[in-house]
Coordinates of C-alpha atoms and ligand atoms in Angstrom, one line a residue:
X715 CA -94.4 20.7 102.5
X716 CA -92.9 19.3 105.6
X717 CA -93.4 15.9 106.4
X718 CA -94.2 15.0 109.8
X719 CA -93.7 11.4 111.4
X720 CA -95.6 10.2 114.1
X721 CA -94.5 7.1 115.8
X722 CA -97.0 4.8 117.3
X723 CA -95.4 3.1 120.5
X724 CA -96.3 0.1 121.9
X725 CA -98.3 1.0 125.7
X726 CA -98.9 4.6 124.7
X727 CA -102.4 4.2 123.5
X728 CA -103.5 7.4 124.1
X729 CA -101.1 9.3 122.2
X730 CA -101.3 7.1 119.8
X731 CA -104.9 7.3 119.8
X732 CA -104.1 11.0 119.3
X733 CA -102.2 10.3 116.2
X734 CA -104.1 8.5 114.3
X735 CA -106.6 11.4 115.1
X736 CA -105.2 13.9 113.3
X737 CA -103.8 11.3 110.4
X738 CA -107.6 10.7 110.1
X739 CA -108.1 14.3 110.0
X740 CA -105.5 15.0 107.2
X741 CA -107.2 12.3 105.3
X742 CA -110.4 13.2 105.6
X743 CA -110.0 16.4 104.7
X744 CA -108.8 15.7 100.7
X745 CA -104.8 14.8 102.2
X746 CA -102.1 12.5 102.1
X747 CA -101.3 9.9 105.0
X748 CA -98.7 6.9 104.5
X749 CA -99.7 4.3 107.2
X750 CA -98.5 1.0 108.1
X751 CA -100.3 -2.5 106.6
X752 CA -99.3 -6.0 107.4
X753 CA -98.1 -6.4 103.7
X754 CA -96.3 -3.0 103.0
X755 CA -96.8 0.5 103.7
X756 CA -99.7 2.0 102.1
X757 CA -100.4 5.6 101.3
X758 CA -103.5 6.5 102.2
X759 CA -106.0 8.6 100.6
X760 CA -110.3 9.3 101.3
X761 CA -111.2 6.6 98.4
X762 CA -114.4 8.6 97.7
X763 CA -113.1 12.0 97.1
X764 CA -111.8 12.3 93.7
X765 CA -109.4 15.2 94.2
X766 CA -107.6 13.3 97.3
X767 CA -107.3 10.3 95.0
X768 CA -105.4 12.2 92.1
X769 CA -103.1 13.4 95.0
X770 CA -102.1 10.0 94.9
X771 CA -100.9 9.6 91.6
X772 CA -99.1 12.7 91.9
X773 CA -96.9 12.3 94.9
X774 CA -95.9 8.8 93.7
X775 CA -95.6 9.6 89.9
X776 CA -98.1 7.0 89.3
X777 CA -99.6 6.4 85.8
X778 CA -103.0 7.9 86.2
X779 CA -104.3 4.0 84.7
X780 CA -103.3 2.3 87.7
X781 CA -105.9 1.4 89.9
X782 CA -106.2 1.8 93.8
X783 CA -106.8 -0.6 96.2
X784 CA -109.7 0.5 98.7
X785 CA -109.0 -0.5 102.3
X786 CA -112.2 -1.5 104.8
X787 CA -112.2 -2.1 108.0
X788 CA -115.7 -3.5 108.5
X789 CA -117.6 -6.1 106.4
X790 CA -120.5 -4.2 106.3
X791 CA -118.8 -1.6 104.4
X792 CA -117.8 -3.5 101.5
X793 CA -121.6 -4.2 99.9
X794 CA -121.9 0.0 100.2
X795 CA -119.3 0.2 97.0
X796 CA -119.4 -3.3 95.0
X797 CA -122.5 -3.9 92.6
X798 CA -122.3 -7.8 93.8
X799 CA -120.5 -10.1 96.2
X800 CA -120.2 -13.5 94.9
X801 CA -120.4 -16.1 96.9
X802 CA -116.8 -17.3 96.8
X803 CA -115.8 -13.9 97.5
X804 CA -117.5 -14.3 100.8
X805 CA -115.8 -17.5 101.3
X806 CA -112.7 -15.8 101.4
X807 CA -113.7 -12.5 103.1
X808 CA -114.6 -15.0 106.1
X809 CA -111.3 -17.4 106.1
X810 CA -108.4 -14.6 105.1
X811 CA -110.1 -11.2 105.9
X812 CA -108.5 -8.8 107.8
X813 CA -105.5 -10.1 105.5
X814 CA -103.3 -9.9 103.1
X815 CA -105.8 -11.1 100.6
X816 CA -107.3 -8.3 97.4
X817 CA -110.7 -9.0 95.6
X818 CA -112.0 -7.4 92.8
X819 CA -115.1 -6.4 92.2
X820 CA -117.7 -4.6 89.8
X821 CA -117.9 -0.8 91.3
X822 CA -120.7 1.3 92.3
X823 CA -121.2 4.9 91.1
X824 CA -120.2 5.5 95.0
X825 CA -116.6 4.9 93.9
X826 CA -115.3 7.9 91.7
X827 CA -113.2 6.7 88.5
X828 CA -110.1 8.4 90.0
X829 CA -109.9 5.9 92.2
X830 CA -110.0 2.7 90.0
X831 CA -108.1 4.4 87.2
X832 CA -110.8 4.7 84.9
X833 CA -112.4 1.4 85.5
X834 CA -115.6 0.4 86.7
X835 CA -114.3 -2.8 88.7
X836 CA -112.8 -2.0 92.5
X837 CA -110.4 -3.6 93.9
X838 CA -110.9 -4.0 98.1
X839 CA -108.7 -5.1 101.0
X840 CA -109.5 -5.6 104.5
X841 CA -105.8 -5.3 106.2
X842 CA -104.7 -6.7 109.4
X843 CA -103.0 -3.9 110.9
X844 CA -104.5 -2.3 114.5
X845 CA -103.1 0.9 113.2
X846 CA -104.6 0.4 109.7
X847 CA -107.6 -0.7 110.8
X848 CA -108.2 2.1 113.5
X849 CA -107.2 4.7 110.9
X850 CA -109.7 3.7 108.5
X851 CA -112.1 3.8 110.9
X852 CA -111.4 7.2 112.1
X853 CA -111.2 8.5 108.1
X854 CA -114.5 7.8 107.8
X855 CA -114.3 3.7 106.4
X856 CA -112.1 3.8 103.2
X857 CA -108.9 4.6 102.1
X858 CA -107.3 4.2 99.0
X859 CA -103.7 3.3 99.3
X860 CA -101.5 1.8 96.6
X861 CA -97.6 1.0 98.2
X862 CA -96.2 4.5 99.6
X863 CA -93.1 4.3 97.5
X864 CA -92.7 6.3 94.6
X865 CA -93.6 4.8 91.4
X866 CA -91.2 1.8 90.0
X867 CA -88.7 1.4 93.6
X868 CA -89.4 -1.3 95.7
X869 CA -92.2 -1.0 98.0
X870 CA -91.6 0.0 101.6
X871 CA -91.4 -2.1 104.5
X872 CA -90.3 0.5 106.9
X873 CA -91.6 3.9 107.5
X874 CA -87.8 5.2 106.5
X875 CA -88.6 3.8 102.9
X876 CA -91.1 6.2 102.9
X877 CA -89.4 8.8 103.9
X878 CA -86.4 8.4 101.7
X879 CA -89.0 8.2 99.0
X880 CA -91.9 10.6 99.7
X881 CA -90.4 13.4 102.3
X882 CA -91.8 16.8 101.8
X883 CA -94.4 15.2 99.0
X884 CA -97.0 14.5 102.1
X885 CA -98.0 15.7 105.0
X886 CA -97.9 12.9 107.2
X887 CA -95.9 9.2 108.0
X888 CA -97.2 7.3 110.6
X889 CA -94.5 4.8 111.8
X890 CA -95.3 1.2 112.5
X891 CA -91.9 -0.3 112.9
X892 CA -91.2 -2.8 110.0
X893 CA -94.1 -4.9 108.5
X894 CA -94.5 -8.8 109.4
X895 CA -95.0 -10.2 105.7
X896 CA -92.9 -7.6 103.3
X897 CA -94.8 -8.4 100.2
X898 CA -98.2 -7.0 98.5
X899 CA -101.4 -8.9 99.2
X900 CA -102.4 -11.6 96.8
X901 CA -104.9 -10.3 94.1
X902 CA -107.6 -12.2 93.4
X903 CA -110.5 -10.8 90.5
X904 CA -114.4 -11.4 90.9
X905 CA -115.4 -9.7 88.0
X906 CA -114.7 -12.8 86.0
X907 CA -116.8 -15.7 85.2
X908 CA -114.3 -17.7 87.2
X909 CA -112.3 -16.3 89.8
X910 CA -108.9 -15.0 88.6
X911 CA -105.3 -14.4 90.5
X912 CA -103.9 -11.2 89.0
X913 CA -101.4 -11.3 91.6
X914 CA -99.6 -13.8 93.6
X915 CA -98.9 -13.2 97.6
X916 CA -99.3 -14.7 101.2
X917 CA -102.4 -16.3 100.4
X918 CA -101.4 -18.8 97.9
X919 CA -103.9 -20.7 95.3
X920 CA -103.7 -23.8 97.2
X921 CA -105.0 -21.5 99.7
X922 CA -107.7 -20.2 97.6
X923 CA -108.6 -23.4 95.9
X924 CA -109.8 -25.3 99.1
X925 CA -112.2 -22.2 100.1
X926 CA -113.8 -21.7 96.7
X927 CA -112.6 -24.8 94.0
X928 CA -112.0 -23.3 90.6
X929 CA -109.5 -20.4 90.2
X930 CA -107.0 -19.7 87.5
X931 CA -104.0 -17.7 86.9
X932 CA -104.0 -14.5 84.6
X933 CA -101.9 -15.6 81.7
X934 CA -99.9 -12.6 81.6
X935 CA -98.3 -13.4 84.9
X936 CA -96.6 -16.8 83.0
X937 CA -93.3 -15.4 83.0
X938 CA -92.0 -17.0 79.5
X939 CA -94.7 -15.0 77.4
X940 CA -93.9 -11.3 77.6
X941 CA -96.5 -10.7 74.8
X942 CA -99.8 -11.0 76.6
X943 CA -100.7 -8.0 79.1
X944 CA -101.4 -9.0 83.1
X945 CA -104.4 -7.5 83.8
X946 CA -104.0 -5.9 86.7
X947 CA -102.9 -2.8 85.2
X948 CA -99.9 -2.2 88.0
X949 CA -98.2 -5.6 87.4
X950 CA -96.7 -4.2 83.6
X951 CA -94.6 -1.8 84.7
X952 CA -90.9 -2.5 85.4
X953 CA -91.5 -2.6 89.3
X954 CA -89.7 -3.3 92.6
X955 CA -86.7 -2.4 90.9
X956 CA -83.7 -1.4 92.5
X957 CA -81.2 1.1 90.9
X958 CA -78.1 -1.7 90.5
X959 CA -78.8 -4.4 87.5
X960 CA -79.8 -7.8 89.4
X961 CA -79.1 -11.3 88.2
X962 CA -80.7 -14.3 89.2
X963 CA -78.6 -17.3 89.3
X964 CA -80.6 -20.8 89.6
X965 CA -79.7 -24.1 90.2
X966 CA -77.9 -26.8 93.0
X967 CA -76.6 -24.8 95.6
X968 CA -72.6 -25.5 95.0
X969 CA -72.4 -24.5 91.7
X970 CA -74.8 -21.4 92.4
X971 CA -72.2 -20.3 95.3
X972 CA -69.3 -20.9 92.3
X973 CA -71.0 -19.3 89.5
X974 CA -71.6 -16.2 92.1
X975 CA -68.5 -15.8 93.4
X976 CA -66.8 -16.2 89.7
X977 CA -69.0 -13.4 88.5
X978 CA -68.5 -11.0 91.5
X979 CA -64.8 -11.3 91.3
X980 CA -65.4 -10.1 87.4
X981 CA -67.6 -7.6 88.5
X982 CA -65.3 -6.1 90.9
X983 CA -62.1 -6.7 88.9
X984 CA -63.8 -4.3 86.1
X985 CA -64.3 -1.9 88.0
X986 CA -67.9 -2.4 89.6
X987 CA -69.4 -2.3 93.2
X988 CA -70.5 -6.0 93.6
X989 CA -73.2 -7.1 95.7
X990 CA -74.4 -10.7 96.6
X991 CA -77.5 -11.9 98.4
X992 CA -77.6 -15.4 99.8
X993 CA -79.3 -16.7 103.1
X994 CA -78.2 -17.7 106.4
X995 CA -77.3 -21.0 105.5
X996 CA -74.9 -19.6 102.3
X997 CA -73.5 -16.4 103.0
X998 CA -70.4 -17.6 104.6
X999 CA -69.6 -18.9 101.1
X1000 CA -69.6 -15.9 99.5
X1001 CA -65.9 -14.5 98.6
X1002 CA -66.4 -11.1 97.1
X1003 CA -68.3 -8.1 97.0
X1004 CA -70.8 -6.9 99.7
X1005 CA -72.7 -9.9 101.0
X1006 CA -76.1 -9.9 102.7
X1007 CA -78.2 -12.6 103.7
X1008 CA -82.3 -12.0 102.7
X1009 CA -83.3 -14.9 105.9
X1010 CA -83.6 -18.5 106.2
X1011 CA -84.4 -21.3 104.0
X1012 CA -86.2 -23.1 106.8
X1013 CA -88.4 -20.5 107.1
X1014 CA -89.5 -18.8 103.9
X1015 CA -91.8 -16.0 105.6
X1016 CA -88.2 -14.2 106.5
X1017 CA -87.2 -14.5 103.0
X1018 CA -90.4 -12.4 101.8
X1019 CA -90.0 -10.1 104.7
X1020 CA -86.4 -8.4 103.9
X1021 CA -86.4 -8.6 100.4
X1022 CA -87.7 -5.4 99.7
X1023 CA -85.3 -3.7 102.3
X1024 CA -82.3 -5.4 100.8
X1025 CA -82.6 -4.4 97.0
X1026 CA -83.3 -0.3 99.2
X1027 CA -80.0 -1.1 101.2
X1028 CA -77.8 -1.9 98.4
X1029 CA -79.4 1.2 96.2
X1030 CA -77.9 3.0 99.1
X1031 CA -74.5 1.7 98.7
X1032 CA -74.5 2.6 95.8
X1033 CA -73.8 -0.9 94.4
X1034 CA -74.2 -1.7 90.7
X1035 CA -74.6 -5.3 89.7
X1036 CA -76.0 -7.5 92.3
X1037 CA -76.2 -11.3 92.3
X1038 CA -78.6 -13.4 93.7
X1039 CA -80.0 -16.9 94.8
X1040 CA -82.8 -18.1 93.1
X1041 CA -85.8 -18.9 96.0
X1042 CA -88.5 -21.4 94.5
X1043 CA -89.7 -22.2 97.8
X1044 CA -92.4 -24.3 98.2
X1045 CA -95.5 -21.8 99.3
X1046 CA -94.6 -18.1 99.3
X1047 CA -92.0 -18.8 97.2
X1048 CA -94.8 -17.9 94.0
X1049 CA -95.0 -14.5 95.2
X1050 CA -91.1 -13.8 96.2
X1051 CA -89.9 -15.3 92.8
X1052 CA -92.6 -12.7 90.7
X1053 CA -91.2 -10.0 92.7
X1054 CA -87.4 -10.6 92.4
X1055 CA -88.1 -11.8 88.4
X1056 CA -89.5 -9.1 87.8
X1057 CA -87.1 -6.8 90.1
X1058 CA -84.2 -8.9 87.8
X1059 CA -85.9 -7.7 84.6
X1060 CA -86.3 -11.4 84.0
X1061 CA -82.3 -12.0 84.5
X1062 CA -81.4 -15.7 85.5
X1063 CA -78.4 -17.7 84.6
X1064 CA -79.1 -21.5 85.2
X1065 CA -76.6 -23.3 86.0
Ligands
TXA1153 O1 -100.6 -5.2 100.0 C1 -101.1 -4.4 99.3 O2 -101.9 -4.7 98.4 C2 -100.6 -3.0 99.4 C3 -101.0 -2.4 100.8 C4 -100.8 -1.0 100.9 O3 -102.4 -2.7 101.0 N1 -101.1 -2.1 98.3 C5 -100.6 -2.3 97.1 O4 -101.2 -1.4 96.2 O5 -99.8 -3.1 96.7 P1 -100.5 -1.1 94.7 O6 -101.3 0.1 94.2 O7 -99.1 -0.9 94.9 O8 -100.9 -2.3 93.9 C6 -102.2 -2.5 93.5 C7 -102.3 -3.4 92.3 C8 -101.8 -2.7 91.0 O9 -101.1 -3.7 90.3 C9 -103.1 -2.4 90.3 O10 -103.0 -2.3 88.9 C10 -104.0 -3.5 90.7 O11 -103.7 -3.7 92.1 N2 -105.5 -3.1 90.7 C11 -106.1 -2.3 91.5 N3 -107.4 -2.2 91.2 C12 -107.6 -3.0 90.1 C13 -108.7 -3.3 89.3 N4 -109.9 -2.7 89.4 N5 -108.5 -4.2 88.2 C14 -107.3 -4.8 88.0 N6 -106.2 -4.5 88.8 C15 -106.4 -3.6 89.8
MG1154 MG1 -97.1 -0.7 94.4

């Protein structure tokens, strides 16, 4: 299958118009389209149609017990496929919706179990994306799009991530430029007696907490206890995982710039391909190996935004051991630390 990939170009509205015509047309139609979001790039599939949704699985490799996330573009939309919308739920459908913000909720018979992996909970987001939202529209309301990588590399914040992951597997890319926020949407699960965050993101409990009051985390996301399972099905596989072995190192600033450059120079002295990433404020510290800055600690959003790039840019230099800052920042920094923990196989050197 050829791939083709349709860039949408800012002024051009009606050939972009046109474009998003015929993605619609793939999609609805039982096909494959990978489409931009505001979190990542999503690869979109008609939510209802249970054959389209199995194409899913297949082009990514995707265990066939991972749930989708159903995209809306329209509030009135989401009560047509969820048994119940509790309160809260509307709370934050109202403050973060179109956003990077997920809710889960009990399913209707609407929703075929191909979509929700066997489950009869549905997970729904309303993205903030024109191209996303006008896509959705034009498919006929929902999509069902998990990340448009393939299954276990980092998810794709350009439309060339896609590409270098899914060319010739579907039919269609359309190309948004790069994404604003670079990580997925927070996770949040209404099927529970009290509102539960299966996955952390841009919208932060704090964030949650003042809309709706009681929330907790799913204990499987506390990183010291490998034994209990998250429950969002997608969040137990060895994910966002670049090719090279990474290592977090963690601690004052100085001595994580020594400790680095010590174990690149080992690295590269035995014989590896070294890389390093630090920020804009350290990377001029950095002696050895290829160095790349992931932003600026003044402004954590930039951090979250080329992470997922970096670990694909260092994959493609073919590097094997890569070395790392450690970025507990205060309010995002939840989300990027999951991701690069996780990305790390739980790697960290404290010093
Ligand atoms: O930002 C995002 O959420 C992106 C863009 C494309 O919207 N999508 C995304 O989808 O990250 P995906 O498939 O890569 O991650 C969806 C996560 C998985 O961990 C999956 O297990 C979980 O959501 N999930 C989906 N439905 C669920 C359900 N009914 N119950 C529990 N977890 C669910
Ligand atoms: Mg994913």
């Amino acid at each position: 299958m050829q791939t083709v990939i349709e860039k949408i170009i800012e002024g051009e509205e009606t050939q972009n118009q046109h474009k998003i015509e015929s993605a619609a047309k793939i999609i609805r139609e039982g096909g494959l389209v990978a489409f931009p979001t505001e979190t990542v790039y999503g690869l979109g599939a008609d939510a209802l149609n249970p054959a389209a949704s199995a194409r899913i699985y297949k082009a990514k490799g995707r265990p066939s017990d991972n749930p989708l996330i159903v995209h809306i573009a329209d509030m009135d939309d989401l009560d047509k496929i969820v048994v119940c919308v509790p309160a809260g739920a509307r709370k934050l459908a109202k403050r973060f919706w179109p956003g990077p913000l997920t809710m889960i909720f009990e399913k209707r018979g609407i929703v075929p179990g191909e979509t929700t992996g066997g489950l009869d909970t549905v997970a729904v987001r309303m993205p903030d994306h024109p191209v996303a939202q006008a896509l959705i529209r034009a498919a006929g309301g929902y999509i069902a799009a998990p990340s448009a990588n393939s299954s276990g590399r980092p998810s794709p914040t350009l439309a060339e991530h896609v590409a270098s992951d899914l060319d010739g597997r579907i039919p269609m890319i359309l190309d948004g430029g790069a994404v604003g926020i670079g990580l997925e949407s927070t996770i949040v699960d209404f099927s529970e007696e009290i509102p539960m965050v299966l996955r952390p993101g841009y919208i932060t409990p704090d964030m949650i907490q003042n809309e709706i009051g009681e929330l907790r985390m799913d204990p499987g996301l506390v990183e010291e206890d490998s034994t209990i399972r998250p429950k969002a099905p997608g969040m137990k596989y060895k994910h966002y995982a670049p090719k090279a072995e990474l290592i977090l190192v963690n601690g004052a600033q100085k001595k994580v710039q020594q400790t680095i450059n010590n174990l690149t120079r080992e690295a590269i002295e035995s014989g590896k391909t070294a890389g390093v990433i630090g920020t804009d404020e350290s990377y001029g510290g950095y002696r050895y190996g290829i160095v790349k800055s992931i932003g600026t600690r003044s402004d954590e959003d930039t951090i979250a935004r080329h992470l997922y790039r970096i670990l694909r840019e260092f994959d493609q230099q073919n590097v094997d051991i890569i070395y790392s800052e450690s970025f507990s920042t205060p309010r995002i920094g939840q989300a990027i630390m999951n991701r690069m923990l996780k990305a790390a196989g739980r790697q960290v050197i404290e010093v």
